[in-house]
XYZ file of C-alpha atoms in Angstrom:
556
model
C 0.903 9.701 -17.660
C 3.363 8.304 -15.213
C 6.215 6.702 -17.134
C 8.532 7.318 -14.178
C 6.048 5.887 -11.701
C 4.069 2.719 -11.189
C 0.659 4.318 -10.750
C -0.883 7.079 -8.761
C -1.582 4.558 -6.037
C 2.019 3.466 -5.829
C 4.028 6.042 -7.723
C 7.385 7.583 -6.896
C 6.039 9.501 -3.930
C 4.745 6.384 -2.261
C 7.081 3.674 -3.508
C 9.815 4.439 -1.013
C 7.205 5.002 1.676
C 5.747 1.564 1.113
C 9.094 -0.125 0.729
C 10.314 1.291 4.019
C 7.294 -0.224 5.753
C 6.960 -3.337 3.632
C 6.114 -5.659 6.510
C 3.209 -3.508 7.623
C 1.898 -3.092 4.109
C 2.146 -6.773 3.243
C 0.407 -7.834 6.396
C -2.482 -5.462 5.782
C -2.742 -7.085 2.367
C -2.959 -10.518 3.951
C 0.051 -11.612 1.964
C 2.234 -12.894 4.783
C 1.733 -15.036 7.871
C 3.617 -12.717 10.203
C 1.852 -10.743 12.892
C 0.861 -7.104 12.774
C -1.859 -4.983 14.246
C -5.198 -4.889 12.487
C -6.128 -1.923 10.301
C -9.272 0.136 10.779
C -10.603 3.269 12.487
C -11.301 4.204 16.069
C -14.580 5.109 17.722
C -15.671 8.007 19.862
C -13.990 6.359 22.850
C -10.747 6.370 20.861
C -10.780 2.582 20.893
C -12.643 0.337 18.460
C -14.033 1.272 15.059
C -16.900 2.915 13.214
C -18.417 0.902 10.386
C -21.669 -0.158 8.749
C -24.569 2.281 8.665
C -22.917 4.540 11.226
C -19.969 5.037 8.884
C -22.185 5.537 5.840
C -23.652 8.661 7.453
C -20.206 10.207 7.862
C -18.610 9.722 4.461
C -18.917 11.697 1.201
C -21.345 10.753 -1.539
C -19.552 8.793 -4.237
C -19.673 10.351 -7.696
C -17.501 8.506 -10.215
C -15.285 10.597 -12.451
C -16.264 10.631 -16.127
C -13.449 12.881 -17.356
C -11.466 10.013 -18.882
C -12.553 6.373 -19.175
C -9.984 3.604 -18.571
C -9.275 0.957 -21.208
C -9.528 -1.690 -18.482
C -12.127 -0.689 -15.876
C -11.707 -1.896 -12.305
C -12.860 -5.483 -11.847
C -12.703 -7.781 -8.804
C -11.146 -4.998 -6.741
C -8.396 -4.247 -9.282
C -6.876 -0.939 -10.245
C -8.109 0.444 -13.550
C -5.743 0.231 -16.520
C -4.923 2.855 -19.158
C -3.125 1.369 -22.147
C -3.969 3.791 -24.974
C -1.733 6.716 -25.785
C -3.159 9.998 -24.548
C -2.841 13.168 -26.598
C -1.094 15.513 -24.181
C -2.181 18.521 -26.190
C -5.825 17.492 -25.787
C -5.854 16.718 -22.073
C -9.094 17.415 -20.247
C -9.665 19.505 -17.125
C -11.041 18.068 -13.883
C -10.885 21.345 -11.909
C -12.551 23.911 -14.212
C -12.033 26.803 -11.806
C -9.557 27.413 -9.015
C -10.977 26.335 -5.684
C -8.084 27.791 -3.722
C -8.110 31.452 -2.688
C -4.381 31.820 -2.162
C -4.599 31.796 1.644
C -1.329 30.589 3.265
C -1.213 26.870 4.061
C 1.498 24.879 5.874
C 1.704 21.160 5.087
C 3.910 18.504 6.707
C 4.663 15.438 4.596
C 7.277 12.690 4.367
C 9.836 12.978 1.580
C 12.620 10.741 0.328
C 15.598 12.413 -1.229
C 16.653 16.042 -1.167
C 13.719 18.423 -0.604
C 13.113 20.940 -3.414
C 13.762 24.598 -2.644
C 10.677 26.283 -1.147
C 10.415 28.709 -4.080
C 11.128 26.139 -6.810
C 9.403 26.346 -10.194
C 7.350 23.197 -9.529
C 5.771 24.464 -6.312
C 5.059 27.831 -7.925
C 3.403 26.240 -10.964
C 1.066 23.944 -9.028
C 0.172 26.676 -6.550
C -0.713 28.983 -9.442
C -2.940 26.350 -11.066
C -4.684 25.290 -7.850
C -4.998 28.755 -6.358
C -3.016 27.709 -3.309
C -0.088 29.149 -1.367
C 1.606 26.201 0.320
C 4.673 26.180 2.539
C 5.928 22.593 2.564
C 7.423 21.237 5.759
C 8.926 18.120 4.197
C 10.373 15.577 6.629
C 12.769 12.687 6.055
C 10.597 9.669 5.249
C 12.930 7.305 7.101
C 12.328 9.041 10.429
C 8.841 10.382 9.768
C 7.258 8.356 12.558
C 9.385 9.995 15.222
C 8.819 13.447 13.768
C 5.062 12.935 13.546
C 4.920 11.789 17.154
C 6.822 14.853 18.299
C 4.621 17.219 16.303
C 1.384 15.680 17.563
C 2.659 15.934 21.117
C 3.349 19.642 20.670
C 1.073 22.646 20.617
C 2.267 23.719 17.170
C 0.807 21.587 14.389
C 0.957 22.464 10.667
C -2.332 23.241 8.951
C -2.301 19.903 7.126
C -0.378 16.721 7.982
C 0.147 13.455 6.081
C -0.514 10.509 8.418
C 0.294 6.852 7.527
C -1.638 4.009 9.163
C 1.297 1.936 10.364
C 2.561 4.785 12.515
C -0.863 4.877 14.169
C -0.397 1.371 15.553
C 0.867 3.355 18.513
C -2.346 3.926 20.491
C -1.175 7.299 21.821
C -0.781 8.589 18.279
C -4.233 7.264 17.357
C -5.675 9.213 20.270
C -3.695 12.270 19.218
C -5.271 12.104 15.757
C -8.705 12.383 17.350
C -7.605 15.174 19.649
C -5.654 17.256 17.144
C -7.366 16.915 13.755
C -10.568 18.376 12.369
C -13.889 16.679 11.714
C -14.267 17.094 7.945
C -17.921 16.058 7.950
C -19.284 19.635 7.770
C -17.249 20.139 4.572
C -17.320 16.727 2.870
C -20.040 14.427 4.242
C -22.834 13.442 1.884
C -23.437 15.805 -1.017
C -21.169 18.512 0.449
C -18.241 16.796 -1.277
C -19.643 17.660 -4.702
C -17.883 21.014 -4.437
C -14.716 18.925 -4.822
C -15.444 16.491 -7.688
C -12.084 14.714 -7.563
C -12.549 13.970 -3.871
C -16.096 12.791 -4.607
C -14.652 10.241 -7.044
C -12.593 8.546 -4.319
C -14.222 5.146 -3.563
C -16.442 4.964 -0.487
C -14.467 2.107 1.101
C -11.399 4.346 1.117
C -13.315 7.160 2.788
C -14.609 4.806 5.500
C -11.045 4.209 6.586
C -10.683 7.940 7.186
C -13.044 7.779 10.171
C -11.262 8.372 13.471
C -12.961 9.015 16.786
C -16.392 8.696 15.253
C -15.735 11.472 12.729
C -14.318 11.775 9.225
C -10.830 13.180 9.758
C -8.676 11.679 6.998
C -8.601 12.408 3.264
C -7.508 9.021 1.907
C -4.970 7.879 -0.614
C -6.972 4.962 -2.086
C -5.413 1.562 -2.714
C -6.776 -1.357 -4.732
C -7.985 -4.241 -2.545
C -6.744 -6.853 -5.033
C -3.268 -8.441 -5.008
C -0.995 -5.719 -3.695
C 1.802 -8.189 -2.895
C 3.044 -10.043 -5.948
C 5.480 -12.971 -6.448
C 7.576 -11.953 -9.470
C 9.754 -14.242 -11.577
C 12.369 -13.826 -14.305
C 10.388 -14.865 -17.357
C 13.395 -14.470 -19.656
C 15.364 -17.001 -17.614
C 12.362 -19.324 -17.210
C 11.892 -19.354 -20.990
C 15.588 -19.956 -21.611
C 15.663 -22.874 -19.172
C 12.302 -24.293 -20.268
C 10.829 -24.084 -16.780
C 7.090 -24.073 -16.155
C 5.692 -21.696 -13.563
C 4.972 -23.639 -10.334
C 1.311 -24.092 -9.443
C 1.484 -25.701 -6.004
C 3.610 -25.601 -2.857
C 5.385 -28.847 -3.765
C 5.956 -27.745 -7.366
C 7.508 -24.528 -6.156
C 9.921 -26.349 -3.866
C 10.807 -28.856 -6.598
C 11.451 -26.084 -9.135
C 13.431 -24.096 -6.569
C 15.798 -26.987 -5.948
C 16.363 -27.437 -9.683
C 16.898 -23.719 -10.293
C 19.340 -23.101 -7.449
C 23.076 -23.302 -8.055
C 25.061 -22.094 -5.049
C 28.281 -22.517 -7.035
C 26.982 -20.118 -9.709
C 25.558 -17.862 -6.967
C 22.046 -18.240 -8.379
C 19.190 -18.931 -5.986
C 15.565 -19.656 -6.730
C 14.058 -17.037 -4.502
C 14.232 -14.459 -1.794
C 12.242 -14.770 1.418
C 8.752 -15.795 0.259
C 7.061 -15.315 3.642
C 4.731 -12.642 2.296
C 2.741 -15.169 0.258
C 2.662 -17.933 2.887
C -0.746 -16.752 4.059
C -2.071 -17.114 0.493
C -0.604 -20.520 -0.373
C -1.918 -21.814 2.963
C -4.970 -19.549 3.166
C -5.026 -17.737 6.452
C -6.996 -14.556 7.017
C -4.845 -11.735 8.396
C -5.693 -10.374 11.810
C -9.052 -11.240 13.354
C -11.759 -12.946 11.315
C -14.995 -14.806 11.888
C -14.340 -18.192 10.267
C -16.949 -20.284 8.391
C -17.702 -22.202 11.607
C -18.797 -18.932 13.203
C -15.843 -18.663 15.592
C -13.693 -15.553 15.871
C -9.984 -16.322 15.545
C -6.706 -14.489 15.225
C -4.479 -15.605 12.357
C -1.955 -17.418 14.580
C -4.664 -19.732 15.906
C -5.410 -21.509 12.633
C -3.601 -24.660 11.400
C -2.804 -22.842 8.142
C -0.653 -20.413 10.088
C 1.839 -23.093 11.096
C 1.534 -24.831 7.719
C 2.522 -21.602 5.971
C 5.484 -21.094 8.279
C 6.637 -24.684 7.812
C 6.529 -24.307 4.013
C 8.701 -21.208 4.190
C 11.030 -23.093 6.555
C 11.376 -25.878 3.959
C 12.532 -23.340 1.388
C 15.216 -22.052 3.723
C 16.239 -25.578 4.740
C 16.579 -26.620 1.084
C 19.093 -23.840 0.494
C 17.036 -22.244 -2.277
C 16.749 -18.842 -0.565
C 19.572 -16.398 -1.221
C 21.973 -16.173 1.770
C 21.490 -12.409 1.987
C 17.749 -12.919 2.331
C 18.433 -15.394 5.124
C 20.593 -12.715 6.759
C 18.010 -10.030 5.927
C 20.575 -7.753 4.330
C 20.792 -5.901 1.038
C 18.107 -5.401 -1.594
C 16.312 -8.467 -2.925
C 15.070 -6.457 -5.910
C 18.625 -5.724 -6.981
C 19.521 -9.397 -6.641
C 16.509 -10.164 -8.839
C 17.560 -7.852 -11.651
C 21.140 -9.173 -11.376
C 19.882 -12.731 -11.920
C 21.051 -13.886 -8.490
C 17.444 -14.420 -7.390
C 14.835 -15.725 -9.844
C 11.684 -15.059 -7.815
C 10.898 -12.439 -5.177
C 7.968 -10.686 -3.532
C 7.254 -6.993 -3.899
C 4.328 -4.620 -4.314
C 2.515 -4.073 -7.600
C 4.753 -1.154 -8.577
C 7.842 -3.355 -9.093
C 6.489 -4.680 -12.393
C 6.926 -1.290 -13.990
C 9.928 0.009 -12.078
C 12.055 -3.057 -12.811
C 11.039 -3.032 -16.474
C 11.912 0.648 -16.879
C 15.123 0.258 -14.919
C 16.399 -2.601 -17.089
C 15.107 -1.401 -20.472
C 18.489 -0.040 -21.569
C 20.864 -2.002 -19.343
C 19.393 -5.430 -20.131
C 16.964 -5.449 -23.088
C 16.338 -9.210 -22.655
C 15.085 -8.719 -19.092
C 11.475 -9.831 -18.577
C 9.605 -9.693 -15.303
C 6.250 -11.440 -14.892
C 3.909 -12.050 -11.987
C 3.376 -15.613 -10.834
C -0.300 -16.405 -10.343
C -0.817 -17.273 -6.705
C -1.801 -20.857 -5.976
C -3.274 -22.973 -3.226
C -0.922 -25.381 -1.461
C -2.395 -28.407 -3.251
C -2.454 -26.718 -6.654
C -6.032 -25.515 -6.415
C -7.254 -21.949 -6.416
C -5.729 -19.624 -3.830
C -7.651 -17.750 -1.171
C -6.605 -14.123 -1.135
C -7.526 -11.377 1.280
C -8.508 -7.865 0.335
C -5.956 -5.272 1.370
C -6.953 -2.108 3.189
C -8.636 0.355 0.783
C -6.506 3.184 2.238
C -3.504 3.411 4.549
C -2.298 7.003 4.187
C -4.322 10.146 4.886
C -3.920 13.898 4.933
C -5.577 15.655 7.866
C -6.385 19.250 8.765
C -5.650 20.559 12.256
C -8.413 21.522 14.634
C -8.787 25.246 15.022
C -7.827 26.006 11.432
C -9.586 29.024 9.939
C -12.287 28.601 7.327
C -9.925 29.979 4.681
C -7.220 27.481 5.664
C -9.680 24.575 5.559
C -11.027 25.543 2.158
C -7.541 25.893 0.712
C -6.444 22.556 2.175
C -9.453 20.845 0.584
C -8.770 22.648 -2.698
C -5.202 21.330 -2.636
C -6.400 17.775 -1.920
C -8.965 17.974 -4.728
C -6.284 19.118 -7.168
C -3.946 16.331 -6.031
C -6.713 13.756 -6.576
C -7.124 14.628 -10.266
C -7.679 11.507 -12.414
C -5.391 10.185 -15.089
C -5.728 11.893 -18.458
C -6.187 15.413 -17.082
C -4.098 18.571 -17.116
C -4.023 18.579 -13.324
C -2.653 15.046 -13.112
C 0.077 15.836 -15.636
C 1.078 18.971 -13.741
C 1.167 17.227 -10.351
C 3.133 14.244 -11.685
C 5.457 16.052 -14.100
C 5.441 19.786 -13.552
C 5.829 22.216 -16.457
C 6.688 21.165 -20.000
C 10.071 22.425 -21.093
C 11.145 22.933 -17.501
C 10.382 19.694 -15.677
C 9.693 17.399 -18.610
C 9.973 17.115 -22.362
C 7.646 15.171 -24.631
C 9.413 12.415 -26.555
C 7.413 10.181 -28.906
C 4.252 11.435 -27.221
C 5.496 10.491 -23.742
C 6.489 12.999 -21.023
C 10.032 12.392 -19.792
C 11.393 14.282 -16.793
C 14.372 16.570 -17.124
C 17.057 16.793 -14.475
C 15.179 19.699 -12.932
C 11.998 17.629 -12.942
C 13.719 14.776 -11.144
C 14.993 17.155 -8.470
C 11.777 19.147 -7.927
C 8.800 16.918 -8.823
C 9.074 14.465 -5.955
C 6.656 13.440 -3.172
C 4.865 16.494 -1.745
C 1.691 17.140 -3.763
C 1.029 13.473 -4.501
C 0.838 12.736 -0.765
C -2.246 14.891 -0.176
C -4.782 12.646 -1.929
C -5.088 10.398 -4.973
C -7.767 9.296 -7.430
C -9.181 5.782 -7.548
C -6.225 3.390 -8.101
C -4.994 2.951 -11.646
C -2.055 1.757 -13.746
C -0.780 3.874 -16.628
C 2.622 3.804 -18.313
C 2.727 5.494 -21.720
C 6.289 4.258 -22.226
C 5.361 0.658 -21.340
C 1.578 0.366 -21.855
C 1.742 -3.423 -21.934
C 2.937 -3.409 -18.318
C -0.127 -1.402 -17.274
C -2.307 -3.962 -19.037
C -0.544 -6.876 -17.332
C -0.777 -5.223 -13.919
C -4.506 -4.611 -14.231
C -5.233 -8.051 -15.675
C -3.197 -9.747 -12.940
C -5.191 -7.981 -10.237
C -8.423 -8.886 -12.008
C -7.432 -12.577 -12.133
C -6.300 -12.695 -8.542
C -9.207 -10.567 -7.377
C -11.574 -13.338 -8.437
C -10.262 -15.333 -5.457
C -10.374 -12.438 -3.015
C -12.302 -12.362 0.240
C -12.825 -9.625 2.790
C -12.123 -10.251 6.456
C -14.533 -9.352 9.225
C -12.462 -6.250 9.942
C -12.094 -5.112 6.331
C -12.263 -1.366 5.834
C -11.877 -0.451 9.510
C -8.933 1.159 11.223
C -9.226 -0.532 14.605
C -7.494 0.888 17.639
C -6.949 -1.828 20.232
C -6.939 -1.022 23.956
C -3.467 0.019 25.105
C -3.283 -2.873 27.575
C -2.865 -5.225 24.600
C -0.296 -3.067 22.802
C 2.687 -5.376 23.445
C 0.796 -8.664 23.247
C 2.223 -9.734 19.897
C 5.487 -7.813 19.996
C 7.777 -10.834 20.385
C 6.097 -13.077 17.848
C 7.346 -11.527 14.620
C 11.001 -12.094 15.484
C 10.185 -15.635 16.621
C 8.637 -16.400 13.242
C 11.637 -14.941 11.427
C 13.875 -17.198 13.501
C 11.648 -20.246 13.021
C 11.550 -20.196 9.224
C 15.344 -19.886 9.223
C 15.670 -22.966 11.397
C 16.837 -21.111 14.494
C 13.752 -21.932 16.580
C 11.653 -25.078 16.934
C 7.983 -25.607 16.143
C 7.378 -26.141 19.844
C 8.714 -22.632 20.471
C 6.076 -21.164 18.154
C 3.323 -23.326 19.662
C 4.325 -22.239 23.149
C 4.292 -18.594 22.054
C 0.745 -19.014 20.754
C -0.345 -20.519 24.078
C 1.333 -17.669 25.938
C -0.364 -15.154 23.653
C -3.759 -16.625 24.525
C -3.206 -16.726 28.271
C -1.526 -13.313 28.409
C -4.474 -11.485 26.898
C -5.264 -12.982 23.509
C -8.468 -14.613 24.723
C -9.554 -11.371 26.395
C -8.732 -9.443 23.239
C -10.951 -11.901 21.345
C -13.843 -10.955 23.645
C -13.112 -7.284 22.946
C -13.179 -7.894 19.171
C -16.358 -9.949 19.437
C -18.084 -7.079 21.209
C -16.724 -4.660 18.608
C -18.031 -6.724 15.683
C -21.368 -7.380 17.397
C -21.785 -3.621 17.792
C -20.475 -2.424 14.438
C -21.098 -5.361 12.146
C -18.638 -7.289 10.022
C -16.494 -5.649 7.357
C -17.403 -8.402 4.887
């Protein structure tokens, strides 16, 4: 029921959020060889993680939703797919009675665009259905990190706050989360969650990533572990030119040279760095390798091999000049036919299709199956099962807590329900009209039904596009295919807070890698940086991770 969105896991409320932090998201997915901090959760000491049996005692009991069954159930870590038309008039209910009592509730959330008026029809309608009374403190998504830091440093915190993982890479903010937000265990752990059936249907792996400071503090927005970063190509142009989809590193470079025409301002690809760690399989972050040794991703031969392959693409002149300069929007260059292949998240398959449906009816976007460097099967790495949470402040009254959980449960309604339609579209006749059985937003819907409610929680990941059901099928089937080659790292499912003394250890390496693949730095510069990383604390950080994994167990 989201023809104007990619899915509930990457719909309009999150798409801009993810795009604005694309590097962090891609790295968590293991789709790029560049450095980022590891994802996970901190322990009672505010450093480390809580996992294994200790985590199992803290999380809610999983009870799968049976309200509506997907046409393509989740497989190999994929999102579920809904491809059949749903009768809007016969939608089911996932929240049979209002769980909210109407107690006032202040919520701070990121928002892109112009915030709706506080008393708008959309907010009133959802509040009435959920039994809530929310005052939204929407903040500009582009500067949300700074605002969140300021709020957490103050003594005045809203009742509920949306917190993204990449902002928590700052250790002080991670500590603030433990200090300022409530332990939800007394309300949600074990069978207590059954009061909130939509929250109970959130996968357990996603809940584990909501553990901070040895307690369950975050209500997660689940993400599918399989193939969140996708190499897209212009199938219409491939078919016209008679090109076959490359299936190895050498084939890709050979095709790219043939496809590029600088004179015609057509280039084979954008910056393909995000898939370098898949073509030359390199686990993101820290991982215990098959030989039993714990390594960081920069220490493996595949790390340099991946970088050198990306460097070859730049050197061959097949990467668009604006991607070399890191300016503009690669997605726009893709739809304009200036770039024939680019990386993006799973939502781009739908958004580009919908965007071009009228302007360019011949436009076809497809996902390129990932490949190993030699043409064999790829090795892919499971992405974090959650990277955005909503949290309730410590000291909140019982009424505030219950209303916050009621709001989250309503927001987590599954596809095919009245609640999901209301959250995603608002009120029929006001925010959307039904055309050919598909809800289509009105101008008022586009101005009011944005972000906000969908940031509080989400159901298990799914794809559903009534206007383009075949895209939902392709998205789900692609994740299923790629998920067959997916592995979990030793730190999978943990939000790990590293000691602050290592906070700047890798800070210079990302820019160095960007410069290297563009030919502005030498291989020896990267090798020297790796040696410096080891001697400046990398080896000591390895000992810290080894102790952490020995204590908590591996995530895989």
